[in-house]
Short mmCIF file of C-alpha atoms in Angstrom, two decimals:
data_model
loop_
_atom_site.label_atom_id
_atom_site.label_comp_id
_atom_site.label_asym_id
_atom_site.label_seq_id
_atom_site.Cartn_x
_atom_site.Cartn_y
_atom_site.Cartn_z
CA UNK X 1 -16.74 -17.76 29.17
CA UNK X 2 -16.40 -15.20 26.54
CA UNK X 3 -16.60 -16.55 22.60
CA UNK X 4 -13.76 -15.97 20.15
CA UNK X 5 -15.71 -13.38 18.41
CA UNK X 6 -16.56 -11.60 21.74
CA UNK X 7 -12.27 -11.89 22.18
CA UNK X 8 -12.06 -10.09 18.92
CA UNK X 9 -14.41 -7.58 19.30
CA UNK X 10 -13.21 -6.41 22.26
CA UNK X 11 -9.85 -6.04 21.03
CA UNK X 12 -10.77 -4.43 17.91
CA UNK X 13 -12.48 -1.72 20.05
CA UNK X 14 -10.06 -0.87 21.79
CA UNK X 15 -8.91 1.99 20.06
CA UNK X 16 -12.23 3.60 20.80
CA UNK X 17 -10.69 3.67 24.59
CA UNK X 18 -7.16 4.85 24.59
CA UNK X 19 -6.36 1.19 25.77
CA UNK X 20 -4.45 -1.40 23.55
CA UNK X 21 -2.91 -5.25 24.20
CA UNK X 22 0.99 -5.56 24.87
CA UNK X 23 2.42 -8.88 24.54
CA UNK X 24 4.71 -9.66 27.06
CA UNK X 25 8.04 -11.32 26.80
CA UNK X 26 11.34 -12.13 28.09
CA UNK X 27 15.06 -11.64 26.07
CA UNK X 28 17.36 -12.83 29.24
CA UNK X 29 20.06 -11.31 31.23
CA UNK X 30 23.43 -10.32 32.29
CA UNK X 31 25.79 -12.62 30.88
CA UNK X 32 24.83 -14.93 33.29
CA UNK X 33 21.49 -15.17 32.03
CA UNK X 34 20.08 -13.19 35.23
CA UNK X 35 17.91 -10.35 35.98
CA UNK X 36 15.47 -11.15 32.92
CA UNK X 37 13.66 -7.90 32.45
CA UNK X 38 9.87 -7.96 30.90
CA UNK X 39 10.02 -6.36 27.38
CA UNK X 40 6.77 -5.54 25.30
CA UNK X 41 5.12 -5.42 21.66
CA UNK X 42 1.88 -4.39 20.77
CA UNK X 43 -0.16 -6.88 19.97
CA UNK X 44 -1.50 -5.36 16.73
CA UNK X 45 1.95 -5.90 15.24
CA UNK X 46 2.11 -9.68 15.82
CA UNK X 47 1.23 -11.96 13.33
CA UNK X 48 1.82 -15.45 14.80
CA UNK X 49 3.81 -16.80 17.91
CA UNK X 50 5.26 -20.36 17.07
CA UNK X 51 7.95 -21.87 18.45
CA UNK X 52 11.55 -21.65 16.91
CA UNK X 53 11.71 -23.38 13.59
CA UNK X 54 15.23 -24.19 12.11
CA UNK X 55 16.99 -21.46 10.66
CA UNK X 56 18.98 -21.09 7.35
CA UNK X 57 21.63 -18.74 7.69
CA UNK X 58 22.00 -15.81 4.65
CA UNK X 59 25.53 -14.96 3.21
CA UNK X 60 27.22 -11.88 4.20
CA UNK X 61 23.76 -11.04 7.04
CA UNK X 62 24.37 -8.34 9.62
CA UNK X 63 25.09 -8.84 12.59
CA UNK X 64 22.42 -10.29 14.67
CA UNK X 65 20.32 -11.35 11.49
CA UNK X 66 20.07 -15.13 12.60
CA UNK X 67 18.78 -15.62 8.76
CA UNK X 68 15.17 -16.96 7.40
CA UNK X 69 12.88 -19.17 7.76
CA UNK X 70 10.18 -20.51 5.05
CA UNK X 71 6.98 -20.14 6.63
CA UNK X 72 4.25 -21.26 4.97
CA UNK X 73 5.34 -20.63 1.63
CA UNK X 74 7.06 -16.91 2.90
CA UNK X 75 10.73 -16.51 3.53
CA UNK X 76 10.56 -14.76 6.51
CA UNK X 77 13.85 -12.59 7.93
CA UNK X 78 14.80 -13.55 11.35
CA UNK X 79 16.63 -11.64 14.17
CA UNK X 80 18.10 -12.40 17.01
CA UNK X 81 16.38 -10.15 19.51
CA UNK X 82 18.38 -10.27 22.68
CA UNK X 83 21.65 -9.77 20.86
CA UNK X 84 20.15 -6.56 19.43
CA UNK X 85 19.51 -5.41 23.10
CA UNK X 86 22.47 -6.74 24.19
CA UNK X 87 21.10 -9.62 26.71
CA UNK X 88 21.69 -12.92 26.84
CA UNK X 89 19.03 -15.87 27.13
CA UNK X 90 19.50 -18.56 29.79
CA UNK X 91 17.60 -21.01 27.96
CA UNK X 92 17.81 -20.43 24.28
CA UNK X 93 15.77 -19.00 21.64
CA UNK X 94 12.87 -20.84 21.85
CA UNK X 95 10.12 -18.71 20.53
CA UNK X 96 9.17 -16.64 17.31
CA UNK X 97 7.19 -13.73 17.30
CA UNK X 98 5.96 -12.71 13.12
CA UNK X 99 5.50 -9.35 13.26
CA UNK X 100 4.06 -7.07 10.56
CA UNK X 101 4.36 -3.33 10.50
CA UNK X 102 6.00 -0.64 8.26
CA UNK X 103 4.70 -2.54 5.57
CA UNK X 104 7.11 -5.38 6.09
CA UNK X 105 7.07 -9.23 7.61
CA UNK X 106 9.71 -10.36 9.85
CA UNK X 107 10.63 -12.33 13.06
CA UNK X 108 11.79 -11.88 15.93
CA UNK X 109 13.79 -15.04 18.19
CA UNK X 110 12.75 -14.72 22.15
CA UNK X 111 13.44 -16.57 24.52
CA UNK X 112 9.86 -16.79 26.28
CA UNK X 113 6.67 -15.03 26.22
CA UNK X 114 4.89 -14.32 29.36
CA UNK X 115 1.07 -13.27 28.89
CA UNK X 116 -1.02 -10.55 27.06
CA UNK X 117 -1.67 -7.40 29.22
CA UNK X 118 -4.61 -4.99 28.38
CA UNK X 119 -3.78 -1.43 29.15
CA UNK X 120 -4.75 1.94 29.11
CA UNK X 121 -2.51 4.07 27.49
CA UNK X 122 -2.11 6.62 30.57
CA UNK X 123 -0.38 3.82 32.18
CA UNK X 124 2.57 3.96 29.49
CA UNK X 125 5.35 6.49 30.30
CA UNK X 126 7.96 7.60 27.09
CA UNK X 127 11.07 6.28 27.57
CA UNK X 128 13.30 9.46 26.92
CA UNK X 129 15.55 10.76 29.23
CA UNK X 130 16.12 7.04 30.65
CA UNK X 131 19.22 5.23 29.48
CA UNK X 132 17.43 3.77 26.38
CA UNK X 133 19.15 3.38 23.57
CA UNK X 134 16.42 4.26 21.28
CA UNK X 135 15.25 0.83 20.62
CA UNK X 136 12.99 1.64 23.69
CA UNK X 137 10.07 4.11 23.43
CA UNK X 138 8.04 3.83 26.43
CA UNK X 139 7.78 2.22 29.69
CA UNK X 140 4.61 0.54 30.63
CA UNK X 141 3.80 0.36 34.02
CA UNK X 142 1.69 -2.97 33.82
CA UNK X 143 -0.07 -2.65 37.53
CA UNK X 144 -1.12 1.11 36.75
CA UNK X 145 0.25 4.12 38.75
CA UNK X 146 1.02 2.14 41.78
CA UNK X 147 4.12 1.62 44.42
CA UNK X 148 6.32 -1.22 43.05
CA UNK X 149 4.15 -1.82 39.90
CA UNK X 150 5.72 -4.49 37.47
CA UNK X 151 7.68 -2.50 34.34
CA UNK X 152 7.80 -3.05 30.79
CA UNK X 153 9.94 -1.86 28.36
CA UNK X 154 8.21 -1.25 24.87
CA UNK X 155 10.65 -1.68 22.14
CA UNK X 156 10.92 0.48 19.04
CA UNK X 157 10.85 -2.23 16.28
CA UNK X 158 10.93 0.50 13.85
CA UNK X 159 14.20 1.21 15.00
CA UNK X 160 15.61 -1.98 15.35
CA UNK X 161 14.25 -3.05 11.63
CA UNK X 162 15.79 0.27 10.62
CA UNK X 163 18.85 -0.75 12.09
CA UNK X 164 19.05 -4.18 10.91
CA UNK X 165 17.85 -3.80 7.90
CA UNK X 166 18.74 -0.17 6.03
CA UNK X 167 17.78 -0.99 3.13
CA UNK X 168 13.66 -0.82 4.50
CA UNK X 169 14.80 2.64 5.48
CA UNK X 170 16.11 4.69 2.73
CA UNK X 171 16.83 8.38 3.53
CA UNK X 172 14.38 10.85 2.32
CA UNK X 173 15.17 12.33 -1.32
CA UNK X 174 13.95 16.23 -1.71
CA UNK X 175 14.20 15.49 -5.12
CA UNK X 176 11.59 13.62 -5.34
CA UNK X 177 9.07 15.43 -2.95
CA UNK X 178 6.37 17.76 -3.73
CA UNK X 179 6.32 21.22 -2.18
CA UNK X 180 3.04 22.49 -0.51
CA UNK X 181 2.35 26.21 -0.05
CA UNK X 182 0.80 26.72 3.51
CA UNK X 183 -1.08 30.20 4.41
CA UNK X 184 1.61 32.77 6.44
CA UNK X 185 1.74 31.63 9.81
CA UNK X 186 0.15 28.26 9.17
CA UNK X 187 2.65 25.24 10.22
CA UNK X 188 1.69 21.55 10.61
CA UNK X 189 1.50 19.86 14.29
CA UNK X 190 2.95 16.55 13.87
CA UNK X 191 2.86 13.99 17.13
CA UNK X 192 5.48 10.62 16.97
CA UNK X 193 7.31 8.68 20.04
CA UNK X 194 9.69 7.09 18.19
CA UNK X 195 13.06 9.34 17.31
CA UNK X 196 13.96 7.80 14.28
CA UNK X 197 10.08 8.27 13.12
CA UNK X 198 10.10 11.94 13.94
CA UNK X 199 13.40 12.26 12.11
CA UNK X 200 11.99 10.96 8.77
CA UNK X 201 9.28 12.70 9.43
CA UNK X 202 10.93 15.88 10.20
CA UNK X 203 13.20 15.51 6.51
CA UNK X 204 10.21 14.91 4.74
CA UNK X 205 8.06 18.02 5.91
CA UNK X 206 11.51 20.05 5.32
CA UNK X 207 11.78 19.02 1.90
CA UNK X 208 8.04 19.92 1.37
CA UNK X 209 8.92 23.07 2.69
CA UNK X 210 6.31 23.04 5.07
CA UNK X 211 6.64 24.79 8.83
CA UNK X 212 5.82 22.26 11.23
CA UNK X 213 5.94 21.64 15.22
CA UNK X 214 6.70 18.12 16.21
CA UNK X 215 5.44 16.80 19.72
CA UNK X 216 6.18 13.01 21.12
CA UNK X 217 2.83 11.72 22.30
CA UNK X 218 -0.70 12.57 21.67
CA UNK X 219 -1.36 14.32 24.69
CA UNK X 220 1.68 16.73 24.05
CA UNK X 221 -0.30 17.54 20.75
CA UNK X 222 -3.48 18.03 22.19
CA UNK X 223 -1.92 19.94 24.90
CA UNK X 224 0.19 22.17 22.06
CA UNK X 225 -2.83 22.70 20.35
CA UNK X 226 -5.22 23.87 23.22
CA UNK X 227 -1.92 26.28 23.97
CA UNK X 228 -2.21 27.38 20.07
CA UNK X 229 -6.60 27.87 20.41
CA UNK X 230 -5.93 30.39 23.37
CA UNK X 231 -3.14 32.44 21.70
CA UNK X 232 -5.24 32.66 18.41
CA UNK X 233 -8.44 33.76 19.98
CA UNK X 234 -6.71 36.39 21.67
CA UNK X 235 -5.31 37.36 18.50
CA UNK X 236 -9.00 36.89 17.02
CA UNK X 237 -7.93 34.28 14.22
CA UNK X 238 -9.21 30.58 13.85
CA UNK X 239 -7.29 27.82 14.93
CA UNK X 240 -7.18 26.31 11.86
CA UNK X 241 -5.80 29.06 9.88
CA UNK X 242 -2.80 28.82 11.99
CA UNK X 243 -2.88 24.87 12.95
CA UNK X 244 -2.96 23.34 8.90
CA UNK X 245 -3.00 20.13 9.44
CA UNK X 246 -2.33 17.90 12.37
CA UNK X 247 -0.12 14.42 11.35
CA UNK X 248 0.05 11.91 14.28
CA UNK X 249 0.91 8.22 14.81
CA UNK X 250 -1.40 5.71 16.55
CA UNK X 251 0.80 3.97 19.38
CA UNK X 252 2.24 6.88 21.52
CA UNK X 253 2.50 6.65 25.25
CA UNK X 254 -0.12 8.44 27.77
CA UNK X 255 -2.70 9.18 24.75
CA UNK X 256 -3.02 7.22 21.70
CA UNK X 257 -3.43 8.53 17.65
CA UNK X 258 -6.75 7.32 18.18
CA UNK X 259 -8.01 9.49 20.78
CA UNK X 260 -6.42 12.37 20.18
CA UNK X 261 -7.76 12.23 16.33
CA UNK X 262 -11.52 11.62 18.16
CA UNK X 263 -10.48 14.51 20.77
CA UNK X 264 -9.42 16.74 17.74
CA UNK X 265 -12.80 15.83 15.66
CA UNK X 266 -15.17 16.27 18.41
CA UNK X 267 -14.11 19.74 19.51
CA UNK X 268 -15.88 22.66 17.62
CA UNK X 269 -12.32 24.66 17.84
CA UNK X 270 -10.54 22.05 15.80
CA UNK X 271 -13.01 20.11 13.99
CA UNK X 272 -12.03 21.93 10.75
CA UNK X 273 -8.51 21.21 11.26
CA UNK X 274 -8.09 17.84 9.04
CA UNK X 275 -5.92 14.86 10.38
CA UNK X 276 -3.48 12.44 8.86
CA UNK X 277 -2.61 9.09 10.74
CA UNK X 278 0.59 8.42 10.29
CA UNK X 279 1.42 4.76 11.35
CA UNK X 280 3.43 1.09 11.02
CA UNK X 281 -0.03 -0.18 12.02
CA UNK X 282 -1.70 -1.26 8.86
CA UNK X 283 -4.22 -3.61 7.37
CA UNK X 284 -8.05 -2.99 7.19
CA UNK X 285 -9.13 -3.28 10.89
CA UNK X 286 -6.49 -0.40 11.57
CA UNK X 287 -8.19 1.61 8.50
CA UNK X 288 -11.50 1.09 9.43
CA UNK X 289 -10.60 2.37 12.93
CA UNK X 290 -9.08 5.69 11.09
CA UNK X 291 -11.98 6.17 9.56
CA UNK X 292 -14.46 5.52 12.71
CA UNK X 293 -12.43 8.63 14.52
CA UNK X 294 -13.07 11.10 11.70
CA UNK X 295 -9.55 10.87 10.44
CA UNK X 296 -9.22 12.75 6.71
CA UNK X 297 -6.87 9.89 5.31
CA UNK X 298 -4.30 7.50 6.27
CA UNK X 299 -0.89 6.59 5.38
CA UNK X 300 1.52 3.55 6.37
CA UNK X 301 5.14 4.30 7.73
CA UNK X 302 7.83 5.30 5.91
CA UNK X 303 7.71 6.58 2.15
CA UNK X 304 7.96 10.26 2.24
CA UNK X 305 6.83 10.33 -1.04
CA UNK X 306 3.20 8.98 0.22
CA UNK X 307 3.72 10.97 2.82
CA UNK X 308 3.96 14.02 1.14
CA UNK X 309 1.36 13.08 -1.68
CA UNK X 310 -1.64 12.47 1.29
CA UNK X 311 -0.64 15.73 3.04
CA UNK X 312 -0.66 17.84 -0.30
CA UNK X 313 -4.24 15.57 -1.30
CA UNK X 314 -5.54 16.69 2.19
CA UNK X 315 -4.63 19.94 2.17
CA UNK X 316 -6.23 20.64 -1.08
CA UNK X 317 -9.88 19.09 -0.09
CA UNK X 318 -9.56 21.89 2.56
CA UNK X 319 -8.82 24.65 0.51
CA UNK X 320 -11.13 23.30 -2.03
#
């Protein structure tokens, strides 16, 4: 029987693997309460599961904001999860999943959780081009790349904070972002799943007035930028003189931030090319990982003005 620490060793490594741990849980069904699909979260982002404390409703919420809770000593916002997706529980909410990412605490009212699935992250599929909503990014496929393999939908709890809750969200202000100067024909190759991510992140590279190309998983980036390394060698330029910088999140479906970081690192073509992890994942486990793969600084989601200050810092050790 494995120890505690052995548990949390193992899951801390993970990232060294493309693999990561999805929590697994259930929001309900039709109106009936039927056809309860499987939903997901990593399990990086949860804090705590505990069962569904009394909530005090807040004055003049949003919709679907069930209130807060004081856990603890923190006054913790709570949503109502299957009302955001539009489901209906059969049994209640009877469970509370903390979550922490985007540099923000908040809960989340379920009405079950299942188990905790280990995965690699070729087994996760993006979500676009189904009829998600956006509040989906992925699909997991939880019995790998099988006939009839159990489904999971991976929610974008970006979005759904983001939707809930604008304020966490502001728009990006040009005004107040610093301009970079890139060399002619240099752009930056930046890698997110989620949309609303890739939108931020595509205002605040315009309003640095930097050329970029945006890709929605890892392995689109590395596949762009092995595309890019055969064009520039037949034009007998480096890679990095026309790759500056490559920004990428950690969770993205079929190859992780992670890997593709280690991939990019490890390869003499594009070992010069420095990298930026760009992620909701925080705390110091997550940094330690970022700096394990060779990554040249990271940043937690969403202030373009950090943004824009660690790209322009990065970007200036290289030319230094």
């Amino acid at each position: 029987m494995k120890s505690v620490q052995q548990e949390i060793d193992e899951r801390t490594n993970l990232t060294n693997t493309n693999k990561f741990e999805l929590l697994l849980f259930r929001l309900g069904g039709d109106e009936n309460g039927d056809r309860s699909e499987l939903y997901g979260i990593n399990v990086f982002k949860i804090r705590e599961i505990v069962a569904m404390p009394p909530v005090t409703a807040v004055a003049g919420a949003q919709p679907h904001m069930l209130g807060v809770v004081n856990l603890r000593g923190q006054i913790i916002p709570v949503m109502d999860l299957p009302a955001i997706v539009g489901v209906k529980p059969k049994t209640g909410l009877n469970i509370m999943l903390v979550t922490e990412f985007a540099r923000t605490t908040q809960a989340f009212a379920v009405e079950s959780v299942d188990e905790i699935v280990r995965l690699d992250w070729s087994q996760v599929l993006t979500a676009e081009g189904s009829n998600a909503t956006g509040m989906v990014t992925s699909i997991a496929r939880l019995d790998g790349d099988t006939s009839g393999t159990r489904l999971a939908q991976v929610l974008d709890v970006e979005t759904i904070l983001r939707r809930m809750v604008p304020a966490e969200g502001k728009e990006v202000d040009p005004e107040s972002i610093p301009t970079i100067a890139l060399k002619q024909g240099a752009f930056i190759l930046a890698a997110d799943d989620s949309v609303v991510a890739r939108n931020l992140i595509e205002q605040g590279l315009q309003a640095m007035h930097a050329p970029f190309v945006m890709t929605k998983s890892g392995k689109e980036a590395w596949d762009k930028l092995n595309s890019i390394a055969v064009g520039c060698k037949a034009e007998g330029i480096d890679v990095a003189d026309r790759v500056a910088l490559v920004l990428t999140d950690l969770e993205m479906p079929e190859m992780d931030g992670f890997t593709l970081t280690r991939k990019i690192k490890q390869d003499p073509r594009f070992s010069k090319i420095p990298v930026v992890i760009h992620s909701s994942l925080s705390g110091k486990t997550n940094e330690d990982h970022v700096k394990g793969v060779g990554a040249d600084a990271y940043v937690a989601k969403f202030v373009a003005e950090d943004l824009a200050t660690t790209i322009k810092s990065v970007l200036h050790k290289k030319d230094a």
